[in-house]
PDB file of C-alpha atoms in Angstrom:
ATOM      1  CA  UNK A1064    -115.716 -18.789 -52.432  1.00  0.00           C
ATOM      2  CA  UNK A1065    -113.087 -21.679 -51.983  1.00  0.00           C
ATOM      3  CA  UNK A1066    -113.392 -24.768 -54.361  1.00  0.00           C
ATOM      4  CA  UNK A1067    -113.654 -28.167 -53.207  1.00  0.00           C
ATOM      5  CA  UNK A1068    -109.918 -28.807 -53.859  1.00  0.00           C
ATOM      6  CA  UNK A1069    -108.829 -25.884 -52.300  1.00  0.00           C
ATOM      7  CA  UNK A1070    -110.513 -26.698 -49.048  1.00  0.00           C
ATOM      8  CA  UNK A1071    -109.181 -30.232 -49.300  1.00  0.00           C
ATOM      9  CA  UNK A1072    -105.732 -29.190 -49.817  1.00  0.00           C
ATOM     10  CA  UNK A1073    -106.072 -26.636 -46.396  1.00  0.00           C
ATOM     11  CA  UNK A1074    -107.460 -29.763 -44.544  1.00  0.00           C
ATOM     12  CA  UNK A1075    -104.817 -31.810 -45.701  1.00  0.00           C
ATOM     13  CA  UNK A1076    -101.963 -29.266 -44.493  1.00  0.00           C
ATOM     14  CA  UNK A1077    -103.834 -28.429 -41.549  1.00  0.00           C
ATOM     15  CA  UNK A1078    -104.045 -32.371 -40.876  1.00  0.00           C
ATOM     16  CA  UNK A1079    -100.322 -32.679 -41.687  1.00  0.00           C
ATOM     17  CA  UNK A1080     -99.455 -29.663 -39.301  1.00  0.00           C
ATOM     18  CA  UNK A1081    -101.281 -31.181 -36.453  1.00  0.00           C
ATOM     19  CA  UNK A1082     -99.710 -34.748 -37.251  1.00  0.00           C
ATOM     20  CA  UNK A1083     -96.188 -33.165 -37.368  1.00  0.00           C
ATOM     21  CA  UNK A1084     -97.052 -30.856 -33.790  1.00  0.00           C
ATOM     22  CA  UNK A1085     -98.330 -34.077 -32.401  1.00  0.00           C
ATOM     23  CA  UNK A1086     -95.003 -35.996 -33.558  1.00  0.00           C
ATOM     24  CA  UNK A1087     -92.651 -33.094 -32.164  1.00  0.00           C
ATOM     25  CA  UNK A1088     -94.526 -32.842 -28.505  1.00  0.00           C
ATOM     26  CA  UNK A1089     -94.573 -36.736 -28.187  1.00  0.00           C
ATOM     27  CA  UNK A1090     -90.545 -36.641 -29.044  1.00  0.00           C
ATOM     28  CA  UNK A1091     -90.227 -33.695 -26.638  1.00  0.00           C
ATOM     29  CA  UNK A1092     -91.809 -35.918 -23.917  1.00  0.00           C
ATOM     30  CA  UNK A1093     -89.783 -39.176 -24.543  1.00  0.00           C
ATOM     31  CA  UNK A1094     -86.501 -36.615 -24.461  1.00  0.00           C
ATOM     32  CA  UNK A1095     -87.339 -35.584 -21.031  1.00  0.00           C
ATOM     33  CA  UNK A1096     -88.472 -38.706 -19.391  1.00  0.00           C
ATOM     34  CA  UNK A1097     -86.038 -39.895 -16.677  1.00  0.00           C
ATOM     35  CA  UNK A1098     -84.545 -43.404 -16.865  1.00  0.00           C
ATOM     36  CA  UNK A1099     -86.418 -45.721 -14.393  1.00  0.00           C
ATOM     37  CA  UNK A1100     -83.764 -48.566 -15.330  1.00  0.00           C
ATOM     38  CA  UNK A1101     -81.166 -49.317 -12.456  1.00  0.00           C
ATOM     39  CA  UNK A1102     -77.854 -50.119 -14.288  1.00  0.00           C
ATOM     40  CA  UNK A1103     -75.580 -50.330 -11.547  1.00  0.00           C
ATOM     41  CA  UNK A1104     -74.060 -53.237 -10.765  1.00  0.00           C
ATOM     42  CA  UNK A1105     -75.471 -55.312  -7.923  1.00  0.00           C
ATOM     43  CA  UNK A1106     -73.636 -54.426  -4.340  1.00  0.00           C
ATOM     44  CA  UNK A1107     -70.950 -57.178  -3.199  1.00  0.00           C
ATOM     45  CA  UNK A1108     -71.293 -58.130   0.405  1.00  0.00           C
ATOM     46  CA  UNK A1109     -68.898 -59.834   2.766  1.00  0.00           C
ATOM     47  CA  UNK A1110     -71.343 -62.379   4.183  1.00  0.00           C
ATOM     48  CA  UNK A1111     -72.239 -63.619   0.922  1.00  0.00           C
ATOM     49  CA  UNK A1112     -68.620 -64.271   0.486  1.00  0.00           C
ATOM     50  CA  UNK A1113     -68.116 -62.094  -2.349  1.00  0.00           C
ATOM     51  CA  UNK A1114     -65.316 -60.317  -1.420  1.00  0.00           C
ATOM     52  CA  UNK A1115     -62.095 -60.264  -3.765  1.00  0.00           C
ATOM     53  CA  UNK A1116     -59.129 -62.306  -2.286  1.00  0.00           C
ATOM     54  CA  UNK A1117     -56.681 -59.863  -0.255  1.00  0.00           C
ATOM     55  CA  UNK A1118     -52.722 -59.988  -0.568  1.00  0.00           C
ATOM     56  CA  UNK A1119     -52.499 -62.082   2.603  1.00  0.00           C
ATOM     57  CA  UNK A1120     -54.287 -64.964   0.727  1.00  0.00           C
ATOM     58  CA  UNK A1121     -52.419 -64.473  -2.101  1.00  0.00           C
ATOM     59  CA  UNK A1122     -49.543 -64.361   0.033  1.00  0.00           C
ATOM     60  CA  UNK A1123     -50.337 -67.504   1.801  1.00  0.00           C
ATOM     61  CA  UNK A1124     -51.181 -69.415  -1.288  1.00  0.00           C
ATOM     62  CA  UNK A1125     -47.658 -68.697  -2.632  1.00  0.00           C
ATOM     63  CA  UNK A1126     -45.695 -69.952   0.463  1.00  0.00           C
ATOM     64  CA  UNK A1127     -47.653 -73.101   0.262  1.00  0.00           C
ATOM     65  CA  UNK A1128     -46.688 -73.705  -3.364  1.00  0.00           C
ATOM     66  CA  UNK A1129     -43.285 -72.740  -2.655  1.00  0.00           C
ATOM     67  CA  UNK A1130     -43.236 -75.119   0.426  1.00  0.00           C
ATOM     68  CA  UNK A1131     -44.509 -77.696  -1.576  1.00  0.00           C
ATOM     69  CA  UNK A1132     -41.685 -77.028  -4.474  1.00  0.00           C
ATOM     70  CA  UNK A1133     -39.253 -77.120  -1.597  1.00  0.00           C
ATOM     71  CA  UNK A1134     -40.445 -80.217  -0.311  1.00  0.00           C
ATOM     72  CA  UNK A1135     -40.596 -82.016  -3.878  1.00  0.00           C
ATOM     73  CA  UNK A1136     -36.959 -80.846  -4.475  1.00  0.00           C
ATOM     74  CA  UNK A1137     -35.638 -82.013  -1.016  1.00  0.00           C
ATOM     75  CA  UNK A1138     -37.210 -85.494  -1.613  1.00  0.00           C
ATOM     76  CA  UNK A1139     -35.206 -85.533  -5.465  1.00  0.00           C
ATOM     77  CA  UNK A1140     -32.041 -84.572  -3.537  1.00  0.00           C
ATOM     78  CA  UNK A1141     -32.207 -87.500  -0.863  1.00  0.00           C
ATOM     79  CA  UNK A1142     -33.511 -90.315  -3.110  1.00  0.00           C
ATOM     80  CA  UNK A1143     -31.424 -92.077  -5.748  1.00  0.00           C
ATOM     81  CA  UNK A1144     -31.120 -90.413  -9.199  1.00  0.00           C
ATOM     82  CA  UNK A1145     -34.451 -90.860 -11.682  1.00  0.00           C
ATOM     83  CA  UNK A1146     -36.091 -89.620 -14.248  1.00  0.00           C
ATOM     84  CA  UNK A1147     -39.783 -88.171 -13.419  1.00  0.00           C
ATOM     85  CA  UNK A1148     -41.898 -88.859 -16.195  1.00  0.00           C
ATOM     86  CA  UNK A1149     -45.170 -89.357 -14.542  1.00  0.00           C
ATOM     87  CA  UNK A1150     -47.926 -87.170 -15.592  1.00  0.00           C
ATOM     88  CA  UNK A1151     -49.034 -84.753 -12.769  1.00  0.00           C
ATOM     89  CA  UNK A1152     -52.443 -83.706 -13.624  1.00  0.00           C
ATOM     90  CA  UNK A1153     -52.920 -80.187 -12.771  1.00  0.00           C
ATOM     91  CA  UNK A1154     -56.072 -78.477 -12.872  1.00  0.00           C
ATOM     92  CA  UNK A1155     -55.799 -74.743 -12.883  1.00  0.00           C
ATOM     93  CA  UNK A1156     -58.473 -73.228 -10.532  1.00  0.00           C
ATOM     94  CA  UNK A1157     -58.915 -69.382 -10.604  1.00  0.00           C
ATOM     95  CA  UNK A1158     -59.515 -67.428  -7.229  1.00  0.00           C
ATOM     96  CA  UNK A1159     -63.129 -66.737  -8.094  1.00  0.00           C
ATOM     97  CA  UNK A1160     -64.228 -70.284  -9.522  1.00  0.00           C
ATOM     98  CA  UNK A1161     -65.525 -71.532  -6.091  1.00  0.00           C
ATOM     99  CA  UNK A1162     -67.709 -68.083  -5.807  1.00  0.00           C
ATOM    100  CA  UNK A1163     -68.836 -68.139  -9.310  1.00  0.00           C
ATOM    101  CA  UNK A1164     -70.090 -71.731  -8.858  1.00  0.00           C
ATOM    102  CA  UNK A1165     -71.873 -70.482  -5.433  1.00  0.00           C
ATOM    103  CA  UNK A1166     -73.254 -67.421  -7.262  1.00  0.00           C
ATOM    104  CA  UNK A1167     -74.567 -69.766 -10.292  1.00  0.00           C
ATOM    105  CA  UNK A1168     -76.358 -72.179  -7.732  1.00  0.00           C
ATOM    106  CA  UNK A1169     -77.746 -69.495  -5.859  1.00  0.00           C
ATOM    107  CA  UNK A1170     -78.900 -67.649  -9.194  1.00  0.00           C
ATOM    108  CA  UNK A1171     -80.350 -71.104 -10.275  1.00  0.00           C
ATOM    109  CA  UNK A1172     -82.350 -71.203  -6.709  1.00  0.00           C
ATOM    110  CA  UNK A1173     -83.728 -67.734  -7.264  1.00  0.00           C
ATOM    111  CA  UNK A1174     -85.075 -68.190 -10.778  1.00  0.00           C
ATOM    112  CA  UNK A1175     -86.738 -71.825  -9.439  1.00  0.00           C
ATOM    113  CA  UNK A1176     -88.418 -69.632  -6.789  1.00  0.00           C
ATOM    114  CA  UNK A1177     -89.600 -66.860  -8.931  1.00  0.00           C
ATOM    115  CA  UNK A1178     -90.766 -69.444 -11.455  1.00  0.00           C
ATOM    116  CA  UNK A1179     -92.735 -71.026  -8.791  1.00  0.00           C
ATOM    117  CA  UNK A1180     -94.082 -67.668  -7.718  1.00  0.00           C
ATOM    118  CA  UNK A1181     -95.306 -66.937 -11.126  1.00  0.00           C
ATOM    119  CA  UNK A1182     -96.908 -70.182 -11.853  1.00  0.00           C
ATOM    120  CA  UNK A1183     -99.024 -69.988  -8.765  1.00  0.00           C
ATOM    121  CA  UNK A1184     -99.928 -66.362  -9.333  1.00  0.00           C
ATOM    122  CA  UNK A1185    -103.582 -66.027 -10.503  1.00  0.00           C
ATOM    123  CA  UNK A1186    -104.902 -64.043 -13.044  1.00  0.00           C
ATOM    124  CA  UNK A1187    -106.377 -60.725 -12.265  1.00  0.00           C
ATOM    125  CA  UNK A1188    -108.084 -60.258 -15.760  1.00  0.00           C
ATOM    126  CA  UNK A1189    -111.744 -60.209 -15.962  1.00  0.00           C
ATOM    127  CA  UNK A1190    -113.394 -61.090 -18.853  1.00  0.00           C
ATOM    128  CA  UNK A1191    -116.648 -60.583 -18.275  1.00  0.00           C
ATOM    129  CA  UNK A1192    -116.095 -57.201 -17.092  1.00  0.00           C
ATOM    130  CA  UNK A1193    -113.687 -56.569 -20.142  1.00  0.00           C
ATOM    131  CA  UNK A1194    -117.069 -57.878 -22.550  1.00  0.00           C
ATOM    132  CA  UNK A1195    -119.315 -55.427 -20.423  1.00  0.00           C
ATOM    133  CA  UNK A1196    -117.380 -52.670 -21.068  1.00  0.00           C
ATOM    134  CA  UNK A1197    -117.167 -53.461 -24.810  1.00  0.00           C
ATOM    135  CA  UNK A1198    -120.735 -53.598 -25.037  1.00  0.00           C
ATOM    136  CA  UNK A1199    -120.923 -50.376 -23.453  1.00  0.00           C
ATOM    137  CA  UNK A1200    -118.560 -48.925 -25.849  1.00  0.00           C
ATOM    138  CA  UNK A1201    -120.358 -50.154 -28.903  1.00  0.00           C
ATOM    139  CA  UNK A1202    -123.822 -48.767 -27.929  1.00  0.00           C
ATOM    140  CA  UNK A1203    -122.207 -45.072 -27.242  1.00  0.00           C
ATOM    141  CA  UNK A1204    -120.222 -45.431 -30.534  1.00  0.00           C
ATOM    142  CA  UNK A1205    -123.856 -46.373 -32.166  1.00  0.00           C
ATOM    143  CA  UNK A1206    -125.299 -43.555 -30.445  1.00  0.00           C
ATOM    144  CA  UNK A1207    -123.002 -41.136 -31.650  1.00  0.00           C
ATOM    145  CA  UNK A1208    -122.197 -42.300 -35.304  1.00  0.00           C
ATOM    146  CA  UNK A1209    -123.732 -40.647 -38.663  1.00  0.00           C
ATOM    147  CA  UNK A1210    -124.220 -44.533 -40.183  1.00  0.00           C
ATOM    148  CA  UNK A1211    -126.065 -47.326 -38.712  1.00  0.00           C
ATOM    149  CA  UNK A1212    -124.059 -49.988 -36.857  1.00  0.00           C
ATOM    150  CA  UNK A1213    -123.997 -53.906 -37.731  1.00  0.00           C
ATOM    151  CA  UNK A1214    -124.790 -56.045 -34.962  1.00  0.00           C
ATOM    152  CA  UNK A1215    -123.331 -59.056 -36.428  1.00  0.00           C
ATOM    153  CA  UNK A1216    -126.459 -61.167 -36.243  1.00  0.00           C
ATOM    154  CA  UNK A1217    -128.323 -62.313 -39.282  1.00  0.00           C
ATOM    155  CA  UNK A1218    -129.413 -59.225 -41.249  1.00  0.00           C
ATOM    156  CA  UNK A1219    -130.114 -56.851 -38.348  1.00  0.00           C
ATOM    157  CA  UNK A1220    -128.745 -53.016 -38.418  1.00  0.00           C
ATOM    158  CA  UNK A1221    -129.197 -50.575 -35.438  1.00  0.00           C
ATOM    159  CA  UNK A1222    -130.293 -47.199 -36.294  1.00  0.00           C
ATOM    160  CA  UNK A1223    -129.673 -44.224 -34.095  1.00  0.00           C
TER     161      UNK A1223
END
């Protein structure tokens, strides 16, 4: 006949094995889950103005800058000799600055629309049904429990 300590050790060992088995099963399940998150960058569409500048655009911009430089050199050559000490403010602008501004404006607009939709949405949570479910669950637990349940009001105990 087994002693109390032996029975207790066996039950603890069985419980540990069950927990390890369940943990391993959960780990295997998590490892085999397929990803549902799309990590690809969003597609860029030409109609949205999101195409990269072509070599023609770049070449035409360089030609325009060269023409302006040549005009300035000709104006200097025709005029009398003087020192050009005026500060010309030059604001460097990248190719994508306007595109970034439009994209940022679009994102802000979409976020505002999404926030408006979220705020207008009504709750689907029915607290009365949840309370009824809780009462039904408590009654079932009370019926199958080994010990009486405290009902929370005064000194009343429910015996099942």
